[in-house]
Amino acid sequence: MSFLDKLSARMPFGKKEEVLEYFFALNISNEKLSAALWTIEGRSLKILEEASQACSSLDDLVPTTDKLLDKVLGIRELNVSKILFGVPSSWLTDGNLKEENLKVLRGLVKELELKPLAYVETAHALVHFLEKQDSIPPTAVLVGFEQNHLIVTVVRAGKLDGVKVVARGDSSGASIEKALLTFTNVETLPSKILLYGSETSELKSQLLSYAWMSKLSFLHFPKIEVLQPEMEIKSVCLAGASEIKGDVHYTEHHEEKTVKKVTAFTAAQEEGEANGKEEKAQEAAENLGFVVGDVSEQGKETKTEPESESEEKPFESPSSFGSELALPEEAVPTSEHKLSKRRFLPKLPKSPVKLAILFGFIAAIGIILVAYLFLLKAEVKVFVEPKVLEKETQVTADPKQKNVDEEAKIIPGQMVEVDVSGTSKAASSGKKQIGDPAKGTVIIYNKTSESKSLSKGTTLTSSGLKFTLDVSINIASQSASDSGITYGKTNATVTASVVGADSNLPSGSELTVGSPSSSQVSAKAEGNFSGGTSKDVTVVSDEDQKKLLASLASDLRRQARQKLQEKLPGKKILEEALLEDNVKKSYSKNINDQASEFSLNLTIHYKGTAFEDKDLKLIVGKLVTTQVPEGFELNLEGTETQANVSKLEKDGKLIFLAKFKAKLMPKINKDELVNKIKGKSAKEADKILKGMDNVLGLDIKLTPSLPSILQRLPVFGKNIKLEVGLK
């Protein structure tokens, strides 16, 4: 930005109002549609409104979309016609829309009179959103919850291993397990599960108690987190914004009550800007698996004449100097207006004092000019565009290795171990009845001609309630007399099997004896049963203990990594690679103990392998050196590395998948460049530098600061400090 531009930007008048273009976004999932109204302000994505509605049939796609777009538009007086689509993985084959789904989108845009921008696979958009948010490619299991389905996505180092859709069962953990078991090509699952969709907060506590380690190939108990609401439609919007304008970031935006004035586009402006944005989107489309353009044209094969390359204007970044002001040419006097030169020739003063002042003034001017030449200094920062090479390979950190083996991709490792202890509390959620069982006396009848014996603990039943004999008994056989048959009988005491007043039977209640049939032995209550009482109390459940253990173990793992990192500041320690070698745990309450809360004391001995990041970068250098194009050089210090643990062997060998993002810097001869720009004006230097390949912009700072009309770079190259870097 020039000095005059900066000045006008601070004025309360004369500012140009930013012209914003607005877009729709529509995400299509198995059971619902989500829509959004969004725009780009500077480098920020602004989502003005979101809405969603259930929709599981393609027949309802058009009317439901129409309602949602009306809802997100609301009362805003905007003319929005361009729409971006997020589509499920099942709609794609080899990255392209299936023909039947392509027809669906064609019909939708035609019916609603919309212009399609592009479509993106929702899974890819989610991965891109997480990478933007965390500044590193994600490694995680993504689980999307719908009413009847789960969408399970496995992503490692920013790359999709696959997307599975399964029916949602009674146990969410079991449904996720079912989906993950189909990923047979994944040896070790990422130890992080990210939840999005409906009811995720309630489901998180459920999943924390699931037995992941015994059922699936996790290296350690997975960390479970809940992503922000409406994650899918936000991810689709960010993917579209990134394709239109490159490095765009998203932050939560709450629209103010006053509606911002929108400057209308002229037809020419809209068409020109749209073409420019679409060209930019087309160039970067492959980064996200993005397909750009009118879906109505996809799949049609047409032969076109090759178009000549359009001239591209070089990118002009704002200059820190003011534009040179064009001064009006002085009017040249005609002959009739010429005056005697004598009138304008100054006369030297004859006074010595005046002569001294004059020569002093001339000397001062000379000193200032010399100082200007020798003392003027400049700092020039040249911003270049790097090329990025991405590579991934399996690397082993071996404690027995002394030096980096670039061929075998083995780096020296160091065994580390630490004990970490901690205490945590949790509320109990189990329920249990406590109280006393009912007791009473029964008469037991023997209806056979042989005596019967019943042992202690024999079960008697009445209306589903169970009782047991307190003692063993013998019952005499039945006997015959003139009046008929008399059953053998005896009295015995019984106790209810469970506590509660329900077992307080009234006198005369019939009971069935367990082993003999009722035709042989029967029983009847002798008097009322009594003593049965109960009440509900809160107890510690097995699930309560598992949740607290998982939560505290996760905290201790983080503490272990921090402690080891403090001891070894120059080393890299992966939290996921720390193994629990020995665990000592002590609960304050056992399972089924009555308590409103309980605590856990936990001590874990962690073992792992540390390594140096510089050793990893040596492997990078070996891998990418042969792929550096002419005119570029590898900037090893600017290389980004990421490690995803595969396994830690018993001998301490750490095997992990290393992903590298190497930045290749353009080669620039600084001395030659300084010679080109020395003594030039800021505008001339700007033109020279921007005419070079891979230069995005520059920043010039002069010391001392001078008015813009006097701003020139030093004539001596040694007074120019030139730095080359990234914007």
XYZ file of C-alpha atoms in Angstrom:
727
model
C 0.000 0.000 0.000
C 1.456 3.407 -0.986
C 1.791 6.309 1.420
C -1.167 8.071 -0.199
C -3.243 4.906 0.001
C -2.418 4.571 3.693
C -3.326 8.205 4.247
C -6.653 7.900 2.436
C -7.421 4.698 4.351
C -7.324 6.695 7.578
C -9.618 9.413 6.238
C -13.253 9.276 7.383
C -14.348 9.846 3.792
C -13.441 8.585 0.348
C -13.089 4.913 1.412
C -14.072 2.222 -1.039
C -16.641 -0.119 0.401
C -15.637 -3.751 0.104
C -17.797 -5.574 -2.420
C -18.762 -8.964 -1.046
C -20.103 -11.891 -3.014
C -22.375 -14.334 -1.221
C -22.779 -18.062 -1.813
C -25.015 -20.934 -0.770
C -23.646 -24.278 0.447
C -25.600 -27.533 0.658
C -24.333 -30.686 2.386
C -26.122 -33.917 1.496
C -25.925 -36.786 3.983
C -27.784 -40.074 4.350
C -30.593 -38.691 6.495
C -30.543 -34.894 6.347
C -29.681 -31.783 4.355
C -27.703 -28.863 5.780
C -27.495 -25.444 4.130
C -25.516 -22.279 4.790
C -25.149 -18.729 3.503
C -21.488 -17.652 3.435
C -19.035 -15.113 2.103
C -15.333 -14.229 2.309
C -14.139 -11.051 4.026
C -10.428 -10.527 3.517
C -8.937 -13.885 4.516
C -11.844 -14.910 6.762
C -14.757 -17.196 6.011
C -18.000 -15.754 7.387
C -20.980 -18.100 7.733
C -24.022 -15.860 8.135
C -26.677 -18.531 8.659
C -27.031 -22.316 8.902
C -30.078 -24.564 8.752
C -30.758 -28.286 8.475
C -33.745 -30.591 7.978
C -34.310 -34.326 7.803
C -34.368 -35.661 4.250
C -33.773 -39.320 3.469
C -35.429 -39.493 0.037
C -34.094 -38.008 -3.200
C -37.691 -37.189 -4.133
C -37.700 -34.595 -1.318
C -34.291 -33.134 -2.219
C -35.503 -30.181 -4.314
C -38.383 -28.938 -2.078
C -36.325 -29.410 1.110
C -33.367 -27.550 -0.409
C -35.687 -24.741 -1.504
C -36.988 -24.363 2.064
C -33.496 -24.417 3.575
C -32.112 -21.807 1.167
C -35.066 -19.526 1.919
C -34.419 -20.025 5.621
C -30.692 -19.155 5.525
C -31.358 -16.160 3.277
C -34.030 -14.853 5.656
C -34.903 -11.174 5.235
C -31.572 -10.250 3.671
C -31.978 -8.455 0.369
C -29.278 -10.407 -1.440
C -29.184 -11.876 -4.927
C -27.456 -15.217 -4.301
C -27.322 -17.706 -7.146
C -24.105 -19.706 -6.751
C -24.161 -22.921 -4.729
C -21.488 -25.294 -3.427
C -22.272 -28.980 -2.768
C -20.944 -31.386 -0.138
C -21.709 -34.985 -1.117
C -21.366 -38.313 0.730
C -18.629 -40.753 -0.245
C -21.239 -43.203 -1.540
C -22.091 -40.729 -4.339
C -18.587 -40.960 -5.814
C -16.607 -43.445 -7.866
C -12.875 -42.778 -8.330
C -13.424 -39.199 -7.180
C -16.189 -38.464 -9.714
C -19.931 -38.238 -9.216
C -21.872 -41.307 -10.238
C -24.073 -40.668 -13.275
C -27.337 -41.075 -11.361
C -26.232 -38.608 -8.664
C -24.956 -36.178 -11.275
C -28.450 -36.143 -12.789
C -29.903 -35.378 -9.350
C -27.697 -32.289 -8.922
C -28.366 -31.160 -12.496
C -32.088 -31.352 -11.849
C -31.764 -29.455 -8.557
C -29.812 -26.479 -9.958
C -32.115 -26.297 -12.972
C -35.295 -26.420 -10.884
C -34.091 -23.786 -8.390
C -32.331 -21.643 -11.043
C -28.932 -21.845 -9.351
C -25.360 -21.775 -10.666
C -23.239 -24.693 -9.390
C -19.767 -23.745 -8.135
C -18.353 -27.188 -7.364
C -18.821 -30.280 -5.255
C -16.573 -31.825 -2.609
C -16.653 -35.127 -0.761
C -17.789 -34.330 2.790
C -15.108 -36.576 4.317
C -12.366 -34.659 2.470
C -13.869 -31.356 3.637
C -13.844 -32.519 7.281
C -10.177 -33.527 7.049
C -9.298 -30.160 5.472
C -11.181 -28.291 8.239
C -9.291 -30.155 10.983
C -5.939 -29.537 9.259
C -6.710 -25.798 9.034
C -7.841 -25.755 12.667
C -4.844 -27.623 14.147
C -2.213 -26.601 11.523
C -1.215 -30.265 11.065
C -2.749 -33.078 8.990
C -5.112 -35.013 11.297
C -4.754 -38.639 12.353
C -8.025 -39.824 13.880
C -11.200 -41.876 13.627
C -14.105 -39.560 12.740
C -17.565 -40.748 13.784
C -20.644 -38.935 12.505
C -23.889 -39.700 14.352
C -27.208 -39.650 12.501
C -30.534 -40.880 13.806
C -30.264 -44.336 12.228
C -26.697 -44.516 10.890
C -23.071 -43.978 11.838
C -20.481 -42.597 9.384
C -17.021 -43.880 10.375
C -13.961 -42.371 8.667
C -10.336 -43.362 9.297
C -7.764 -40.706 8.413
C -4.006 -40.931 8.910
C -1.652 -38.004 8.333
C -4.400 -36.162 6.472
C -5.154 -39.036 4.065
C -8.366 -41.059 4.029
C -8.125 -44.803 4.618
C -11.838 -45.130 3.933
C -15.394 -44.222 4.918
C -17.920 -46.776 6.207
C -21.636 -46.263 6.879
C -23.258 -48.721 9.314
C -26.669 -49.011 10.916
C -26.799 -47.553 14.414
C -27.482 -50.198 17.067
C -28.303 -50.059 20.781
C -24.599 -49.768 21.633
C -22.759 -47.002 19.785
C -19.416 -48.521 20.766
C -20.360 -51.867 19.232
C -21.557 -50.150 16.027
C -18.259 -48.248 15.714
C -16.341 -51.471 16.394
C -18.276 -53.206 13.606
C -17.309 -50.465 11.143
C -13.634 -50.358 12.189
C -13.252 -54.128 11.814
C -13.820 -53.681 8.069
C -10.602 -51.607 7.793
C -8.450 -54.699 7.334
C -5.575 -52.761 5.745
C -5.015 -50.646 8.888
C -2.602 -52.388 11.263
C -2.889 -49.884 14.149
C -5.900 -47.586 14.487
C -5.414 -43.873 15.334
C -5.724 -43.380 19.103
C -8.126 -40.469 18.779
C -11.886 -40.610 18.121
C -13.602 -37.372 17.059
C -17.400 -37.232 17.318
C -19.746 -34.987 15.335
C -23.464 -34.918 14.631
C -26.377 -35.284 17.059
C -26.285 -36.265 20.767
C -22.475 -36.383 20.801
C -22.032 -34.941 24.309
C -24.187 -37.688 25.854
C -22.526 -40.386 23.743
C -18.986 -39.381 24.745
C -19.393 -40.645 28.320
C -20.865 -43.877 26.959
C -17.906 -44.436 24.630
C -15.336 -43.698 27.359
C -16.437 -46.853 29.176
C -16.295 -49.092 26.095
C -13.616 -51.830 26.075
C -11.697 -50.507 23.027
C -8.332 -52.047 23.899
C -9.604 -55.622 24.107
C -11.625 -55.432 20.880
C -9.612 -53.346 18.374
C -5.983 -52.634 17.448
C -5.504 -49.350 19.328
C -2.002 -48.664 20.648
C -3.527 -47.239 23.836
C -6.984 -46.226 25.063
C -8.284 -43.732 22.478
C -8.778 -40.078 23.323
C -12.409 -39.143 22.627
C -13.373 -35.560 21.743
C -16.527 -33.821 20.497
C -16.244 -31.505 17.482
C -18.192 -28.268 17.161
C -21.875 -28.328 16.073
C -22.801 -28.376 12.352
C -19.274 -29.527 11.544
C -20.098 -30.907 8.093
C -21.625 -27.766 6.538
C -18.893 -25.571 8.069
C -16.237 -27.858 6.567
C -17.870 -27.695 3.129
C -17.971 -23.869 3.287
C -14.300 -23.664 4.337
C -13.286 -26.036 1.540
C -15.076 -23.852 -1.006
C -13.653 -20.624 0.414
C -10.118 -22.074 0.351
C -10.487 -22.953 -3.321
C -11.755 -19.464 -4.195
C -9.217 -17.417 -2.242
C -6.414 -19.710 -1.090
C -5.380 -19.265 2.538
C -8.766 -18.645 4.190
C -9.430 -19.241 7.892
C -12.699 -19.785 9.744
C -13.699 -18.421 13.132
C -17.117 -18.538 14.772
C -19.096 -15.497 13.555
C -22.278 -14.126 15.063
C -23.998 -11.681 12.742
C -24.957 -8.311 14.186
C -28.519 -7.071 14.189
C -27.804 -4.400 11.593
C -27.486 -5.820 8.127
C -24.324 -4.744 6.338
C -24.912 -2.773 3.177
C -24.129 -4.845 0.098
C -22.884 -3.074 -2.985
C -24.500 -4.545 -6.048
C -22.316 -6.013 -8.788
C -22.665 -4.827 -12.307
C -23.027 -7.625 -14.787
C -19.517 -7.055 -16.105
C -17.991 -6.982 -12.628
C -19.788 -10.114 -11.538
C -18.819 -12.030 -14.630
C -15.206 -10.862 -14.496
C -14.760 -11.625 -10.811
C -16.538 -14.937 -11.119
C -14.253 -15.984 -13.983
C -11.198 -14.987 -11.969
C -12.327 -16.908 -8.916
C -13.270 -19.971 -10.916
C -9.851 -20.022 -12.618
C -8.145 -19.790 -9.229
C -10.364 -22.541 -7.868
C -9.633 -24.765 -10.872
C -5.869 -24.486 -10.315
C -6.054 -25.585 -6.675
C -8.932 -28.034 -7.013
C -6.960 -31.248 -6.592
C -5.786 -30.283 -3.112
C -9.137 -31.299 -1.603
C -10.549 -33.688 -4.142
C -12.594 -30.681 -5.321
C -14.426 -30.698 -8.621
C -15.002 -27.188 -9.910
C -17.503 -25.972 -12.463
C -21.014 -26.523 -13.665
C -22.239 -29.986 -12.751
C -24.443 -29.802 -15.808
C -21.337 -30.042 -17.986
C -19.620 -32.954 -16.226
C -19.478 -36.135 -18.209
C -20.071 -34.503 -21.594
C -17.200 -35.003 -24.021
C -16.726 -32.044 -26.330
C -13.900 -31.188 -28.646
C -12.685 -27.651 -28.309
C -9.973 -25.699 -30.016
C -6.983 -25.065 -27.765
C -7.188 -21.641 -26.240
C -4.222 -19.310 -26.288
C -2.750 -18.566 -22.929
C -4.051 -15.373 -21.511
C -1.512 -12.902 -20.283
C -1.223 -12.951 -16.531
C -0.515 -9.778 -14.660
C 2.227 -10.144 -12.086
C 1.053 -10.099 -8.472
C 1.518 -6.661 -7.052
C 1.874 -6.468 -3.294
C 1.482 -3.094 -1.583
C 4.584 -0.945 -1.516
C 5.605 0.827 1.630
C 6.339 3.986 -0.322
C 4.090 6.665 -1.697
C 3.585 6.894 -5.433
C 5.752 9.479 -7.141
C 3.778 12.626 -7.790
C 3.768 13.881 -11.395
C 4.659 17.544 -11.381
C 3.221 19.890 -14.069
C 5.695 20.961 -16.692
C 6.726 24.573 -16.391
C 5.415 26.793 -19.097
C 8.218 27.773 -21.467
C 8.106 31.513 -22.028
C 7.788 32.681 -25.602
C 10.146 35.194 -27.071
C 7.792 38.072 -26.384
C 7.726 37.190 -22.706
C 11.496 36.721 -22.310
C 13.031 38.928 -19.649
C 16.549 40.089 -19.170
C 18.669 37.444 -17.465
C 20.344 40.198 -15.577
C 17.254 40.701 -13.470
C 17.596 37.175 -12.133
C 21.365 36.925 -11.590
C 21.997 37.219 -7.865
C 24.681 39.533 -6.656
C 27.196 38.165 -4.200
C 27.191 40.048 -0.955
C 30.271 42.172 -0.365
C 30.106 41.886 3.429
C 32.516 39.197 4.860
C 29.880 38.126 7.374
C 27.318 37.589 4.677
C 29.893 35.701 2.559
C 30.662 33.414 5.497
C 26.980 32.683 5.999
C 26.549 31.877 2.304
C 29.536 29.532 2.145
C 28.454 27.930 5.433
C 25.041 27.251 3.969
C 26.601 25.696 0.848
C 28.906 23.570 3.025
C 25.937 22.382 5.116
C 24.103 21.332 1.966
C 27.207 19.419 0.878
C 27.522 17.665 4.226
C 23.853 16.674 4.101
C 24.295 15.238 0.609
C 27.393 13.269 1.662
C 25.583 12.011 4.769
C 22.638 11.030 2.585
C 24.944 8.970 0.354
C 26.903 7.263 3.133
C 24.460 7.025 6.032
C 21.285 6.028 4.181
C 20.519 2.348 4.820
C 17.784 0.070 3.566
C 16.287 -3.234 4.677
C 14.668 -5.044 1.781
C 12.575 -8.148 2.460
C 11.749 -10.179 -0.629
C 8.829 -12.570 -0.245
C 9.038 -15.630 -2.465
C 6.670 -18.464 -3.289
C 8.087 -21.853 -2.270
C 7.312 -25.183 -3.855
C 6.128 -27.821 -1.421
C 7.086 -31.484 -1.703
C 5.168 -33.965 0.422
C 6.565 -37.392 1.178
C 5.819 -40.138 3.655
C 7.841 -43.163 4.661
C 8.239 -45.664 7.486
C 11.027 -44.755 9.915
C 12.463 -46.720 12.850
C 13.926 -45.100 15.974
C 16.289 -47.739 17.431
C 17.963 -47.268 20.860
C 20.861 -49.464 19.671
C 21.530 -47.290 16.615
C 24.383 -44.774 16.964
C 24.154 -42.895 13.656
C 21.468 -42.082 11.096
C 21.145 -44.811 8.463
C 19.603 -42.895 5.563
C 19.265 -45.941 3.318
C 17.536 -48.165 5.886
C 15.664 -45.144 7.331
C 16.800 -45.882 10.889
C 17.579 -43.081 13.336
C 19.086 -43.253 16.846
C 16.542 -43.585 19.639
C 16.721 -43.273 23.398
C 14.752 -45.386 25.851
C 12.825 -43.249 28.311
C 10.657 -44.170 31.277
C 8.856 -42.357 34.027
C 6.416 -43.022 36.884
C 3.385 -40.764 37.097
C 0.796 -40.772 39.885
C -2.494 -39.024 40.242
C -5.829 -38.981 42.036
C -9.252 -38.175 40.685
C -12.855 -38.281 41.858
C -16.110 -39.110 40.111
C -19.798 -39.271 40.965
C -21.462 -42.675 41.309
C -24.329 -43.481 38.967
C -25.283 -47.085 39.850
C -28.556 -47.951 41.564
C -29.210 -50.734 44.105
C -31.901 -51.782 46.565
C -30.917 -52.415 50.184
C -33.031 -53.578 53.130
C -34.208 -56.764 54.870
C -35.866 -59.870 53.426
C -39.287 -61.011 54.622
C -39.530 -64.053 56.948
C -42.409 -66.352 57.831
C -43.633 -69.865 58.684
C -45.099 -72.321 56.196
C -46.899 -75.670 56.533
C -45.469 -78.183 54.061
C -47.722 -81.103 53.042
C -46.552 -84.544 51.840
C -49.191 -86.068 49.521
C -47.342 -89.353 48.942
C -47.193 -92.685 50.759
C -43.478 -92.207 51.443
C -41.793 -89.732 53.736
C -40.060 -86.742 52.102
C -36.902 -84.838 53.056
C -36.227 -81.230 52.006
C -32.753 -79.774 52.535
C -31.894 -76.303 53.781
C -32.022 -73.755 50.940
C -34.788 -75.498 49.002
C -36.642 -72.872 46.922
C -40.347 -72.155 47.396
C -42.199 -69.809 45.017
C -45.345 -67.705 45.300
C -46.470 -65.341 42.511
C -42.918 -65.027 41.206
C -41.427 -64.314 44.653
C -38.779 -66.764 45.842
C -38.156 -68.032 49.378
C -35.683 -70.559 50.811
C -35.946 -73.037 53.700
C -33.970 -71.965 56.753
C -33.409 -75.596 57.944
C -33.628 -79.126 56.549
C -36.899 -80.975 57.342
C -38.515 -84.440 57.125
C -42.227 -84.807 56.274
C -44.153 -87.950 57.248
C -46.100 -89.830 54.567
C -49.844 -89.505 54.172
C -52.077 -91.853 56.235
C -55.514 -93.409 55.684
C -58.363 -93.390 58.181
C -62.106 -93.979 58.197
C -62.645 -90.304 57.422
C -60.277 -90.329 54.446
C -56.617 -89.628 53.641
C -54.608 -87.321 55.887
C -51.510 -85.666 54.339
C -48.241 -85.736 56.221
C -47.219 -82.246 57.271
C -44.608 -80.209 59.137
C -43.935 -76.550 59.900
C -40.791 -74.747 58.688
C -39.440 -71.189 58.541
C -38.507 -69.541 55.236
C -36.692 -66.338 54.182
C -37.263 -64.263 51.013
C -34.464 -64.374 48.436
C -34.570 -60.584 47.862
C -35.178 -57.625 50.120
C -38.402 -55.657 49.982
C -41.937 -55.436 51.272
C -43.297 -57.337 48.267
C -42.304 -60.606 49.994
C -44.512 -59.926 53.050
C -47.086 -62.621 52.077
C -50.505 -62.750 53.728
C -51.574 -65.805 55.721
C -52.867 -68.699 53.636
C -50.807 -67.845 50.538
C -50.027 -70.936 48.457
C -46.362 -71.739 47.730
C -44.864 -74.181 45.253
C -41.963 -76.351 46.406
C -39.043 -76.450 43.955
C -38.038 -80.074 43.346
C -41.131 -82.342 43.871
C -44.236 -81.622 41.819
C -47.173 -79.825 43.439
C -49.126 -83.087 43.307
C -46.605 -84.578 45.750
C -45.569 -81.693 48.004
C -47.216 -78.297 48.575
C -46.915 -75.463 51.085
C -49.087 -72.735 52.627
C -48.236 -69.637 54.673
C -48.948 -70.052 58.351
C -49.691 -66.508 59.409
C -48.515 -63.301 57.767
C -44.900 -62.916 56.579
C -43.133 -59.817 57.917
C -39.841 -57.937 58.072
C -39.448 -57.236 54.347
C -38.166 -53.670 53.740
C -36.149 -51.934 50.977
C -34.919 -48.583 49.663
C -33.013 -47.406 46.556
C -29.461 -46.168 47.073
C -26.668 -44.896 44.803
C -23.747 -47.276 44.399
C -20.512 -47.451 42.432
C -21.027 -49.306 39.150
C -18.504 -51.140 36.986
C -19.028 -48.504 34.273
C -18.268 -45.718 36.784
C -14.897 -47.270 37.605
C -13.987 -47.771 33.932
C -14.819 -44.155 33.028
C -12.732 -42.733 35.867
C -9.810 -45.019 34.984
C -9.880 -43.967 31.310
C -10.066 -40.261 32.178
C -7.269 -40.318 34.762
C -5.016 -42.529 32.599
C -5.372 -40.038 29.730
C -4.308 -37.168 32.029
C -1.337 -39.141 33.356
C -0.177 -39.935 29.812
C -0.036 -36.211 29.017
C 1.828 -35.559 32.272
C 4.299 -38.338 31.444
C 5.106 -36.778 28.077
C 5.544 -33.327 29.667
C 7.901 -34.688 32.335
C 9.994 -36.553 29.782
C 10.064 -33.519 27.488
C 11.364 -31.359 30.363
C 14.159 -33.871 31.003
C 15.023 -34.144 27.303
C 14.237 -30.738 25.746
C 16.136 -31.523 22.549
C 14.274 -34.773 21.901
C 10.915 -35.544 20.361
C 8.594 -37.758 22.419
C 5.344 -39.072 20.970
C 2.504 -39.310 23.482
C 0.901 -42.128 21.493
C 4.127 -44.171 21.716
C 4.235 -44.299 25.528
C 3.342 -47.793 26.727
C 1.808 -48.519 30.125
C 4.360 -50.944 31.556
C 2.947 -51.253 35.067
C -0.320 -49.999 36.510
C -1.211 -49.731 40.196
C -4.750 -48.644 40.956
C -6.764 -48.329 44.122
C -10.441 -47.355 44.276
C -11.893 -45.885 47.469
C -15.076 -47.896 46.861
C -15.684 -51.307 45.318
C -18.347 -52.106 42.757
C -21.855 -52.041 44.330
C -20.615 -50.145 47.404
C -23.058 -47.464 48.501
C -21.527 -44.013 47.826
C -22.440 -40.750 46.093
C -18.848 -40.376 44.852
C -15.603 -42.312 44.876
C -11.943 -41.727 44.085
C -9.101 -43.492 42.309
C -5.394 -43.456 43.113
C -3.451 -44.421 40.007
C 0.262 -44.919 39.373
C 1.491 -45.832 35.896
C 5.012 -46.627 34.734
C 5.411 -45.424 31.142
C 8.096 -46.570 28.709
C 8.857 -45.132 25.307
C 11.509 -44.128 22.798
C 12.627 -40.552 22.116
C 14.438 -39.280 19.022
C 15.810 -36.042 17.595
C 13.827 -34.150 14.970
C 17.026 -33.155 13.161
C 17.755 -36.860 12.537
C 14.311 -37.204 11.010
C 15.002 -34.203 8.768
C 18.181 -35.891 7.487
C 15.973 -38.700 6.203
C 13.818 -36.030 4.547
C 16.827 -34.489 2.859
C 17.808 -37.852 1.422
C 14.291 -38.523 0.145
C 13.631 -35.197 -1.565
C 17.112 -34.144 -2.763
C 16.662 -35.959 -6.055
C 13.284 -34.302 -6.604
C 14.369 -30.661 -6.191
C 13.630 -28.863 -9.506
C 16.161 -26.589 -11.179
C 16.271 -23.096 -9.714
C 15.219 -24.246 -6.237
C 17.007 -25.428 -3.113
C 15.882 -27.418 -0.084
C 15.253 -25.423 3.088
C 15.782 -28.197 5.652
C 15.071 -25.928 8.641
C 11.640 -25.076 7.271
C 10.691 -28.736 6.815
C 7.602 -29.828 8.749
C 7.490 -33.373 10.110
C 4.698 -35.442 11.572
C 4.926 -38.930 13.067
C 2.082 -41.438 13.383
C 2.955 -44.387 15.594
C 2.675 -47.878 14.132
C 4.070 -49.895 17.054
C 6.605 -49.947 19.883
C 8.475 -53.242 20.132
C 9.714 -54.869 23.352
C 13.342 -53.987 22.630
C 12.403 -50.296 22.430
C 12.305 -49.955 18.643
C 9.724 -47.335 17.692
C 8.262 -47.826 14.222
C 6.236 -44.934 12.869
C 4.929 -43.446 9.646
C 6.706 -40.139 9.083
C 5.139 -37.522 6.844
C 7.310 -34.695 5.559
C 6.345 -31.377 4.042
C 9.556 -29.961 2.561
C 9.682 -26.349 1.392
C 11.828 -25.650 -1.671
C 13.022 -22.050 -1.851
C 13.818 -20.325 -5.162
C 17.540 -19.685 -5.636
C 18.192 -15.939 -5.584
C 21.625 -14.333 -6.047
C 21.494 -11.622 -3.387
C 24.624 -9.744 -4.548
C 23.368 -9.586 -8.111
C 19.969 -8.411 -6.948
C 21.440 -5.674 -4.730
C 23.445 -4.349 -7.701
C 20.238 -4.148 -9.735
C 18.263 -2.097 -7.219
C 20.890 0.174 -5.612
C 20.247 3.854 -6.266
C 16.776 3.091 -7.636
C 13.553 4.642 -6.463
C 11.168 2.491 -4.471
C 8.860 2.209 -7.462
C 11.694 1.103 -9.772
C 12.956 -1.456 -7.235
C 9.441 -2.791 -6.817
C 9.112 -3.250 -10.583
C 12.501 -5.009 -10.873
C 11.813 -7.466 -8.054
C 8.270 -8.306 -9.107
C 9.499 -9.057 -12.588
C 11.450 -12.011 -11.203
C 10.061 -15.555 -11.132
C 8.517 -16.815 -7.864
C 8.622 -13.369 -6.187
C 5.301 -12.531 -4.510
C 6.123 -9.131 -3.065
C 8.564 -7.061 -1.056
C 8.871 -4.674 1.842
C 11.375 -1.778 1.877
C 12.348 0.094 5.027
C 14.679 3.119 4.812
C 16.726 4.557 7.682
C 16.443 7.461 8.249
C 12.866 7.900 7.108
C 12.472 10.483 4.340
C 9.583 12.112 2.466
C 8.342 9.941 -0.389
C 9.698 12.306 -3.027
C 13.249 11.725 -1.686
C 12.970 8.008 -1.084
C 15.616 6.131 -3.032
C 17.670 3.096 -2.149
C 21.309 3.664 -1.123
C 23.797 3.954 -3.993
C 26.229 1.737 -2.079
C 25.308 -1.940 -2.093
C 26.868 -2.508 1.341
C 24.159 -0.262 2.827
C 21.392 -2.527 1.544
C 20.452 -5.494 3.725
C 18.472 -7.972 1.630
C 16.539 -10.899 3.124
C 14.622 -13.588 1.277
C 11.751 -15.347 3.027
C 8.171 -16.560 2.945
C 5.182 -14.223 3.097
